Tab-separated table of C-alpha atoms and ligand atoms in Angstrom:
chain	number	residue	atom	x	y	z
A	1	UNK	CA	9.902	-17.269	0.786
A	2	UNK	CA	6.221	-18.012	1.490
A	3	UNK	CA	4.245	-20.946	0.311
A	4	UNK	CA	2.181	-18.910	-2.376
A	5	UNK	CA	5.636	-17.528	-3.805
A	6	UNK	CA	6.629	-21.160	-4.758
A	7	UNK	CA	3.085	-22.400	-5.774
A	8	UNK	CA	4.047	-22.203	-9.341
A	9	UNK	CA	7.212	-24.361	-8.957
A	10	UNK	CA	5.022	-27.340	-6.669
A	11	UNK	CA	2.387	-27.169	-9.144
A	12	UNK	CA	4.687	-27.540	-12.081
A	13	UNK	CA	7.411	-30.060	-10.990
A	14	UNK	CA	5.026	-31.655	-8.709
A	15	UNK	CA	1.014	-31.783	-9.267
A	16	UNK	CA	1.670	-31.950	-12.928
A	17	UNK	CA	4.129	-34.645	-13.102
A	18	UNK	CA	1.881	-36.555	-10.776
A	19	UNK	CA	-1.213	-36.047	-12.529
A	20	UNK	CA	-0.202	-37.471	-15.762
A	21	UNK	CA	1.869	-40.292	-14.343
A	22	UNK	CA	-1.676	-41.173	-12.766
A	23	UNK	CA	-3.515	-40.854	-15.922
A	24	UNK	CA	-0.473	-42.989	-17.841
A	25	UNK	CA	-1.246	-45.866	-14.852
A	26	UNK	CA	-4.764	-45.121	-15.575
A	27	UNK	CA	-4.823	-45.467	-19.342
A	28	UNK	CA	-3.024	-48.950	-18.443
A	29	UNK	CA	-4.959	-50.221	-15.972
A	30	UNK	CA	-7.844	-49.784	-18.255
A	31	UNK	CA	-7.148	-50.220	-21.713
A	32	UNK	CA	-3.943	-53.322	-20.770
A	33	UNK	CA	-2.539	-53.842	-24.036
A	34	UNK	CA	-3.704	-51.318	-26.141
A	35	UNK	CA	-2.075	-48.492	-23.699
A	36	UNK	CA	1.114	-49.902	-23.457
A	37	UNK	CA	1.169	-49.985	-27.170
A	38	UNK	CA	1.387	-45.838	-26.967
A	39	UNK	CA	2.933	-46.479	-23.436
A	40	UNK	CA	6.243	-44.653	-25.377
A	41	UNK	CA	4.121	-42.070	-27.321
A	42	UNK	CA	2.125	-41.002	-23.717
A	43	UNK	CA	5.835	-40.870	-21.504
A	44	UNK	CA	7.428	-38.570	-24.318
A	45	UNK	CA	4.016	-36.239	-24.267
A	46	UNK	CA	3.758	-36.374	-20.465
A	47	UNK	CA	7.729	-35.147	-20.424
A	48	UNK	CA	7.193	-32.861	-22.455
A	49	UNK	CA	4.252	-31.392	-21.078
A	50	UNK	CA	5.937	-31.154	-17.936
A	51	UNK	CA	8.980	-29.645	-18.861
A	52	UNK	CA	6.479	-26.649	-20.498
A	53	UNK	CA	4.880	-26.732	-17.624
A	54	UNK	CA	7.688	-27.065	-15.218
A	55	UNK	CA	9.366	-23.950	-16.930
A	56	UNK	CA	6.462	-21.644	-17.582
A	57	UNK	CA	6.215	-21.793	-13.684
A	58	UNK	CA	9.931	-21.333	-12.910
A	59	UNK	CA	10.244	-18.487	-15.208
A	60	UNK	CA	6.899	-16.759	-13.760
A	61	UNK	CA	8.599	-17.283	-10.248
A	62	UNK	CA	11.608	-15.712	-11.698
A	63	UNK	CA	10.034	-12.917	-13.205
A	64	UNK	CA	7.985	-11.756	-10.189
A	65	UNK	CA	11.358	-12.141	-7.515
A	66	UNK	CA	13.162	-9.981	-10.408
A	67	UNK	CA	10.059	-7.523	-10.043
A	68	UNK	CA	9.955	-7.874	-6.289
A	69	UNK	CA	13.411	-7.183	-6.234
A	70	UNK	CA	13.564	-4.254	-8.409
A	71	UNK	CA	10.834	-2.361	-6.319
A	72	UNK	CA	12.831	-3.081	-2.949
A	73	UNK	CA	15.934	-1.159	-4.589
A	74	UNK	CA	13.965	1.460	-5.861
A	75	UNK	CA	12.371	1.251	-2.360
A	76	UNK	CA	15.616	2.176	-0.160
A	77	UNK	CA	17.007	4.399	-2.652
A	78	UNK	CA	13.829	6.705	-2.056
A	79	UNK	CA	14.329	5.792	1.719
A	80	UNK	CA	17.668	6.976	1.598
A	81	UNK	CA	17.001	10.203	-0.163
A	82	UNK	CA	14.341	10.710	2.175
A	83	UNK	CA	16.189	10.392	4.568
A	84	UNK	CA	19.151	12.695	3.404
A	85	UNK	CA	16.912	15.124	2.433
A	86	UNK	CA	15.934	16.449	5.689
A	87	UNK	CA	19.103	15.663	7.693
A	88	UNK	CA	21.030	17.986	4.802
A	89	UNK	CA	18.554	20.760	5.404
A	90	UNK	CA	19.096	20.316	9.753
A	91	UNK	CA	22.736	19.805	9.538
A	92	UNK	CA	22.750	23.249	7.088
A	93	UNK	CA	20.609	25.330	9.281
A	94	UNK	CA	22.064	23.853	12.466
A	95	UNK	CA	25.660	24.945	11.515
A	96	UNK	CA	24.339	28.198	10.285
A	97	UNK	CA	23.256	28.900	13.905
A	98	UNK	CA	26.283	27.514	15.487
A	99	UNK	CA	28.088	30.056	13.377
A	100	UNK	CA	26.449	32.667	14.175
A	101	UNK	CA	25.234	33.783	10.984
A	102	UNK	CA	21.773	34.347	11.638
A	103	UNK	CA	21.481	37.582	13.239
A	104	UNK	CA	18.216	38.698	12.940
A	105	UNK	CA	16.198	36.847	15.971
A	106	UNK	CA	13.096	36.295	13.317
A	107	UNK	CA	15.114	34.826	10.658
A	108	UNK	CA	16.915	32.498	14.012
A	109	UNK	CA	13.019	31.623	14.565
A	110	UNK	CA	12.203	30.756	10.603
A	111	UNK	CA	15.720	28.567	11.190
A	112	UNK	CA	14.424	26.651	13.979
A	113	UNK	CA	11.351	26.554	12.888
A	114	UNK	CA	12.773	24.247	9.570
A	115	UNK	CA	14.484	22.189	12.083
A	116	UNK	CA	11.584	20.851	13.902
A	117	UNK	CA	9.815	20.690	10.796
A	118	UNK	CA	12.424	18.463	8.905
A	119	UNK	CA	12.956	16.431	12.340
A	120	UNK	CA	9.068	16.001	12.572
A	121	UNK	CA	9.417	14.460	9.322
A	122	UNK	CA	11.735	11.995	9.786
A	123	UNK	CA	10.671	10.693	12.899
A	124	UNK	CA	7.278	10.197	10.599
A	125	UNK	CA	9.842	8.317	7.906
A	126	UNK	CA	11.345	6.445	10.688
A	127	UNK	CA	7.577	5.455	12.159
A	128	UNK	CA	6.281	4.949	9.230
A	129	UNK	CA	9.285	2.092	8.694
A	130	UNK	CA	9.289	0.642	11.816
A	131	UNK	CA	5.055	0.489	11.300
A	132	UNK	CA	5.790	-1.751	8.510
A	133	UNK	CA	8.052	-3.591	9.853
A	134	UNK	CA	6.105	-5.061	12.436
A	135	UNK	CA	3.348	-5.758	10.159
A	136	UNK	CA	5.613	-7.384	7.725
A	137	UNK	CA	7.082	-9.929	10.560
A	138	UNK	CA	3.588	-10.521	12.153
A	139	UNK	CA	4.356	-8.485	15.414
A	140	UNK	CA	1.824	-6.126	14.517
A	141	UNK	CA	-1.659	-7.299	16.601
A	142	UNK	CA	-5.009	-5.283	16.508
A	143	UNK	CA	-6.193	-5.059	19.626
A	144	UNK	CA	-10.609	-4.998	18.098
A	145	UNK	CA	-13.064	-3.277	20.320
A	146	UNK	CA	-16.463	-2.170	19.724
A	147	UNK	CA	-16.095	1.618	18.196
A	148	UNK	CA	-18.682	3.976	17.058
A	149	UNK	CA	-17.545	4.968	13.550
A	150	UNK	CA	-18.202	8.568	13.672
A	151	UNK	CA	-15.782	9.434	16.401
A	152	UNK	CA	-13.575	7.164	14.235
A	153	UNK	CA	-13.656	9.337	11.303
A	154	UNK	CA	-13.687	12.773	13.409
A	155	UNK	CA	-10.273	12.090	14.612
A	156	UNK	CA	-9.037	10.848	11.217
A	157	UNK	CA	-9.798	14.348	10.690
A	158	UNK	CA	-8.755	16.069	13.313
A	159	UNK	CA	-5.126	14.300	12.870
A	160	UNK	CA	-5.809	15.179	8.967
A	161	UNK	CA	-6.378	19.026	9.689
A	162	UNK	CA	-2.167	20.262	10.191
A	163	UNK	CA	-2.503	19.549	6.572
A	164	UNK	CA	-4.687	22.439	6.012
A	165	UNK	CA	-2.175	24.915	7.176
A	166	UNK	CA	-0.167	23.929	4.349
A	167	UNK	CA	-2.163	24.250	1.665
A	168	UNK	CA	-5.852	25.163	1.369
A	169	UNK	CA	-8.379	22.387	1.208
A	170	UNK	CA	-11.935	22.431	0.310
A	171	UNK	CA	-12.370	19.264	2.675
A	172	UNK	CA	-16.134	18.002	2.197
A	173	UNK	CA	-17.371	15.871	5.732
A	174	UNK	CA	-20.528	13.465	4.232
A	175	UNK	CA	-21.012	11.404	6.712
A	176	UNK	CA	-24.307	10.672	7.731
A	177	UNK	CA	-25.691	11.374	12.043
A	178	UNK	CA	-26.346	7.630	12.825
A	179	UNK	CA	-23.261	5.933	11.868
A	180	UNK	CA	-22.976	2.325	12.745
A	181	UNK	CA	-20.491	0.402	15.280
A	182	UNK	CA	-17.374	-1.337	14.033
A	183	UNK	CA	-15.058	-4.010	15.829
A	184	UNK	CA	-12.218	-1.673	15.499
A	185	UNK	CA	-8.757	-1.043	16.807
A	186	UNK	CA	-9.342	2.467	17.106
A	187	UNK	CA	-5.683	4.027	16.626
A	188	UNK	CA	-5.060	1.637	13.225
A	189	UNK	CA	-7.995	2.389	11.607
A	190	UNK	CA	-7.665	6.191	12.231
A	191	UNK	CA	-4.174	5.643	10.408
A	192	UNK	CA	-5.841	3.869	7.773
A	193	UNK	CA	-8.374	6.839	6.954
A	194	UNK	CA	-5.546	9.416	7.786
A	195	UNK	CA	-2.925	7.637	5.198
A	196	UNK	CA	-6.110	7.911	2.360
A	197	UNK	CA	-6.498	11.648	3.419
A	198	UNK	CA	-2.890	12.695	2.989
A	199	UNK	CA	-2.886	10.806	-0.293
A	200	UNK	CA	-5.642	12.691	-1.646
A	201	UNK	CA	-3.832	15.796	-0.423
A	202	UNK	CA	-0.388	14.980	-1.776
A	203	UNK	CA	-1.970	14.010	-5.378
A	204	UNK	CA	-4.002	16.569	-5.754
A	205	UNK	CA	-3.048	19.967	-7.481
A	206	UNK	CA	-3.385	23.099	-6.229
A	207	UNK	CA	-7.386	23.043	-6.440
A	208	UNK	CA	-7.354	20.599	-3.758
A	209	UNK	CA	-10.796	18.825	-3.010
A	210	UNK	CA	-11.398	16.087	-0.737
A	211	UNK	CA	-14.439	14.045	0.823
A	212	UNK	CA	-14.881	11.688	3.013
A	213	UNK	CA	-18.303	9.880	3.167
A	214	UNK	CA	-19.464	6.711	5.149
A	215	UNK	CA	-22.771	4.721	4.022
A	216	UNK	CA	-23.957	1.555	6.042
A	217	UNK	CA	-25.871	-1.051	4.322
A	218	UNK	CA	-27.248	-3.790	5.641
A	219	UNK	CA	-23.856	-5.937	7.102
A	220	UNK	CA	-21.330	-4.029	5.590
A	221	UNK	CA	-20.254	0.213	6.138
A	222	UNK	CA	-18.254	1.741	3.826
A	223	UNK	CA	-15.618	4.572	4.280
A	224	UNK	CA	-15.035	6.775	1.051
A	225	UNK	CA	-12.323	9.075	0.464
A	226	UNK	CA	-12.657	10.602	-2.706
A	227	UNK	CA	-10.089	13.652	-4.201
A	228	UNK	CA	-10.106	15.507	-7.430
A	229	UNK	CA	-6.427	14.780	-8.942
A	230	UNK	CA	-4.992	12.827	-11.704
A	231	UNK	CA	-6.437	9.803	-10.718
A	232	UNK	CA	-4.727	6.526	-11.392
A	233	UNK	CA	-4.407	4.645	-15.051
A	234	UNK	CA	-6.400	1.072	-14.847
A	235	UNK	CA	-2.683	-0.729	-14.947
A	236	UNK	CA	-1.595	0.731	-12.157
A	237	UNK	CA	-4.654	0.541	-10.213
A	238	UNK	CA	-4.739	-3.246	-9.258
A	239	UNK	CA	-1.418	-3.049	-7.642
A	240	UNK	CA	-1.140	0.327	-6.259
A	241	UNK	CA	-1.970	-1.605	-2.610
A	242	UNK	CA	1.272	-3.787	-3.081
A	243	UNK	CA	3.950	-2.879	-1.031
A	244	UNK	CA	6.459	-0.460	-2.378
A	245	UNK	CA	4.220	-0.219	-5.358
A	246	UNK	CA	4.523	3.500	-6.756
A	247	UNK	CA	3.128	4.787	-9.918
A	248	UNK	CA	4.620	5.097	-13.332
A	249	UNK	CA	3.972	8.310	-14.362
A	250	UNK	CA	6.374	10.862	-13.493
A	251	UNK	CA	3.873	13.469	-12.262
A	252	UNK	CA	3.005	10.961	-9.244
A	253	UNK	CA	6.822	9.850	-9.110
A	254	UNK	CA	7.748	13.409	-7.996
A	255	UNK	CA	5.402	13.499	-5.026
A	256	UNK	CA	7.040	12.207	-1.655
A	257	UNK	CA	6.460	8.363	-1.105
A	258	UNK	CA	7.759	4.985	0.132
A	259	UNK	CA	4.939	3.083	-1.832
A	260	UNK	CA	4.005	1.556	1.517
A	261	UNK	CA	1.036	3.854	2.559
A	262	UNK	CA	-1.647	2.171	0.700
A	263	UNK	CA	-0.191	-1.193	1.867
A	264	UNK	CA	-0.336	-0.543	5.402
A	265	UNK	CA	-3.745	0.413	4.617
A	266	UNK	CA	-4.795	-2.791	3.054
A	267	UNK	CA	-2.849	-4.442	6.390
A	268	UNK	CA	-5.066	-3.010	8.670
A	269	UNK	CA	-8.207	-3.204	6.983
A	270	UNK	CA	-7.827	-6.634	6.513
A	271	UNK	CA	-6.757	-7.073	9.764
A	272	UNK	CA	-10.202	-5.802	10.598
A	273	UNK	CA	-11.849	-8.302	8.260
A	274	UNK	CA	-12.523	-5.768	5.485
A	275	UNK	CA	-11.775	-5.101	2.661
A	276	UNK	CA	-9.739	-2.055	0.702
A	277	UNK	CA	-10.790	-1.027	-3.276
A	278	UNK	CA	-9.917	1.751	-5.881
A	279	UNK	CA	-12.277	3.194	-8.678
A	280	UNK	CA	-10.201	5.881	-10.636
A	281	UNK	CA	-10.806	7.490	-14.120
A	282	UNK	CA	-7.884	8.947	-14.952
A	283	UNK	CA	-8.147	12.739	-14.898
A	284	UNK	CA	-11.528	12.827	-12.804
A	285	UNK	CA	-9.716	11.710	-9.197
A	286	UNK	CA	-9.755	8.683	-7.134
A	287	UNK	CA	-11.933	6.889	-4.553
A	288	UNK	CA	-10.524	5.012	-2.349
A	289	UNK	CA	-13.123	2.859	-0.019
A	290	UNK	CA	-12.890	1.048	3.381
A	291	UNK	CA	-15.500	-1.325	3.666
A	292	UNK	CA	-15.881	-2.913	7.232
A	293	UNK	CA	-18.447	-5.195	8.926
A	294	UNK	CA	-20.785	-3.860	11.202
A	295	UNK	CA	-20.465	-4.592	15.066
A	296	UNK	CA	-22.836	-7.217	15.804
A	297	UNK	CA	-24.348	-7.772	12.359
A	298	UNK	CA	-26.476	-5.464	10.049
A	299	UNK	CA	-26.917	-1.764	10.786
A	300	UNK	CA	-31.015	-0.985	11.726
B	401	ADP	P1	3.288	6.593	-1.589
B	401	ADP	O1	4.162	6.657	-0.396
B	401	ADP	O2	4.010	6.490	-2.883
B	401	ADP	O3	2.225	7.654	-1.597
B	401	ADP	P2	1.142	4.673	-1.335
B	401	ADP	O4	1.228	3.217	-1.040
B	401	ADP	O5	0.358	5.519	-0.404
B	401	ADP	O6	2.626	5.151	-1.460
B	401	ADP	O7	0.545	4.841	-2.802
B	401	ADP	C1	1.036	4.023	-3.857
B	401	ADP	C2	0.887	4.759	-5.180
B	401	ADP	O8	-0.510	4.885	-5.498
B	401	ADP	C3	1.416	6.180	-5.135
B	401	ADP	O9	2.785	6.218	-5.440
B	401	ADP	C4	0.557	6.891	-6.162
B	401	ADP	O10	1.111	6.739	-7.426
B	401	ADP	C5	-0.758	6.117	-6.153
B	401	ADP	N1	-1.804	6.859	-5.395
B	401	ADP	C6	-2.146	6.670	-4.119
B	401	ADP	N2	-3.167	7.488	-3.767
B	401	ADP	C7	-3.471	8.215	-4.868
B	401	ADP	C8	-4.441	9.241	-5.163
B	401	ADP	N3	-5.308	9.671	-4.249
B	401	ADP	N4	-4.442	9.766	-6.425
B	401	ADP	C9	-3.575	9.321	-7.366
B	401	ADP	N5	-2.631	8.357	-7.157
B	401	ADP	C10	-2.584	7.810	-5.923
């Protein structure tokens, strides 16, 4: 359990008790005789107090373990059916080929064609796991070198563009000729832009359009990905980068997800001493911004 996890509890049981035993020694100290007159009345409000206190804080601690909890069974359940989805679908078509049911040499090709697909998948599933693993235990390190930002955002791109073969995008590229330097490590923040690209494909509808912009100013550049689907309800939005967070509404809730994408993105960008925002109106899309410090100060 980390420090900030118990802060309630120390503050309650702890600071507060403290506190007004200091102002009861206070109050004495000062006022002699006329304090320990009250001296009863001020211990039976200072208990008191404390025990409110004391158990506002416990239950709050409660209340968020119970919620932490809740989203890390919800969490491997969808792991597990994502998981099993896949493997089903090999195992089927795999047997069907060891049977020699498929005949036809194109339909043999379609088979193996679902295989590799399904297996590409899961290795991403597995990757994606293992990814947040490290990050969660610390073993994750950036490795920050000086990186121009365009090339950055081309091969966010170019990684983003298999994508396109599924589904047509009207993919909008705003980014301006002269884009600044960032102290990057390249490969993590590509997987940061990449992850807000395939959200904006996955929760879009079938009109599908996405942009990414960039804008320097002054110390600070800013990546933008902006898409035109549901968007995402105010309540949801301040905790949609928690980790296994996944939205409420059952028309996001059907989309494929671990609720760890957006997560992972706030990791890294962090890691790269940014910071990671959301402005959404439900129905008119989201935005999703990146917003680094320049290498070596402002941008001229
Ligand atoms: P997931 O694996 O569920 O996509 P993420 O951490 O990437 O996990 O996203 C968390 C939740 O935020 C998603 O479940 C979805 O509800 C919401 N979300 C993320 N990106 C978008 C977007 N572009 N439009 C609408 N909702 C989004």
């Amino acid at each position: 359990m980390k420090l900030r996890h118990v802060l309630p509890l120390i503050i309650g049981f702890v600071f507060v008790p403290a506190a007004l035993m200091l102002t009861v020694g206070i109050l004495i100290l000062v006022y002699g005789s006329v304090a320990r007159d009250y001296l009863f009345g001020i211990l039976i409000v200072s208990l008191v107090g404390t025990t409110i206190i004391g158990s506002a804080a416990t239950l709050a601690v409660l209340f968020r373990e119970a919620r932490v909890a809740k989203l890390q069974t919800d969490f491997v359940n969808k792991v597990s059916h994502e998981l099993r989805t896949p493997l089903t679908s090999i195992r089927m078509f795999v047997e069907t080929l060891q049977l020699g049911r498929l005949q036809d040499p194109q339909r043999q090709r379609e088979a193996l064609e679902i295989v590799a697909e399904e297996t590409a998948r899961l290795s991403g599933l597995i990757n994606r796991l293992l990814d947040w693993a490290r990050m969660e235990s610390g073993r994750r390190v950036y490795e920050l070198s000086r990186q121009p930002l365009g090339p950055v955002l081309d091969a966010a791109l170019a990684a983003f563009e298999p994508q396109l073969l599924h589904h047509p995008v009207q993919l909008e590229r705003d980014l301006p000729p002269r884009l600044p330097s960032v102290m990057a490590d390249r490969s993590a923040l590509v997987e940061a832009v990449l992850n807000l690209l395939n959200n904006a494909f996955k929760y879009t509808g079938p009109d599908k359009r996405i942009r990414l912009s960039a804008v320097a100013s002054g110390p600070t550049v800013t990546i933008a990905v902006t898409d035109n689907g549901p968007g995402i309800p105010l309540r949801d939005q301040k905790h949609v980068f928690d980790k296994f967070y996944r939205a409420s509404d059952p028309l996001r809730r059907t989309v494929e997800g671990t609720g760890l994408g957006l997560a992972m993105v706030k990791h890294i960008v962090v890691g790269h001493g940014g910071k990671v925002s959301v402005e959404s109106e439900p129905g008119c899309g989201a935005t999703f911004r990146i917003a680094l410090p320049v290498a070596g100060g402002a941008h001229g």
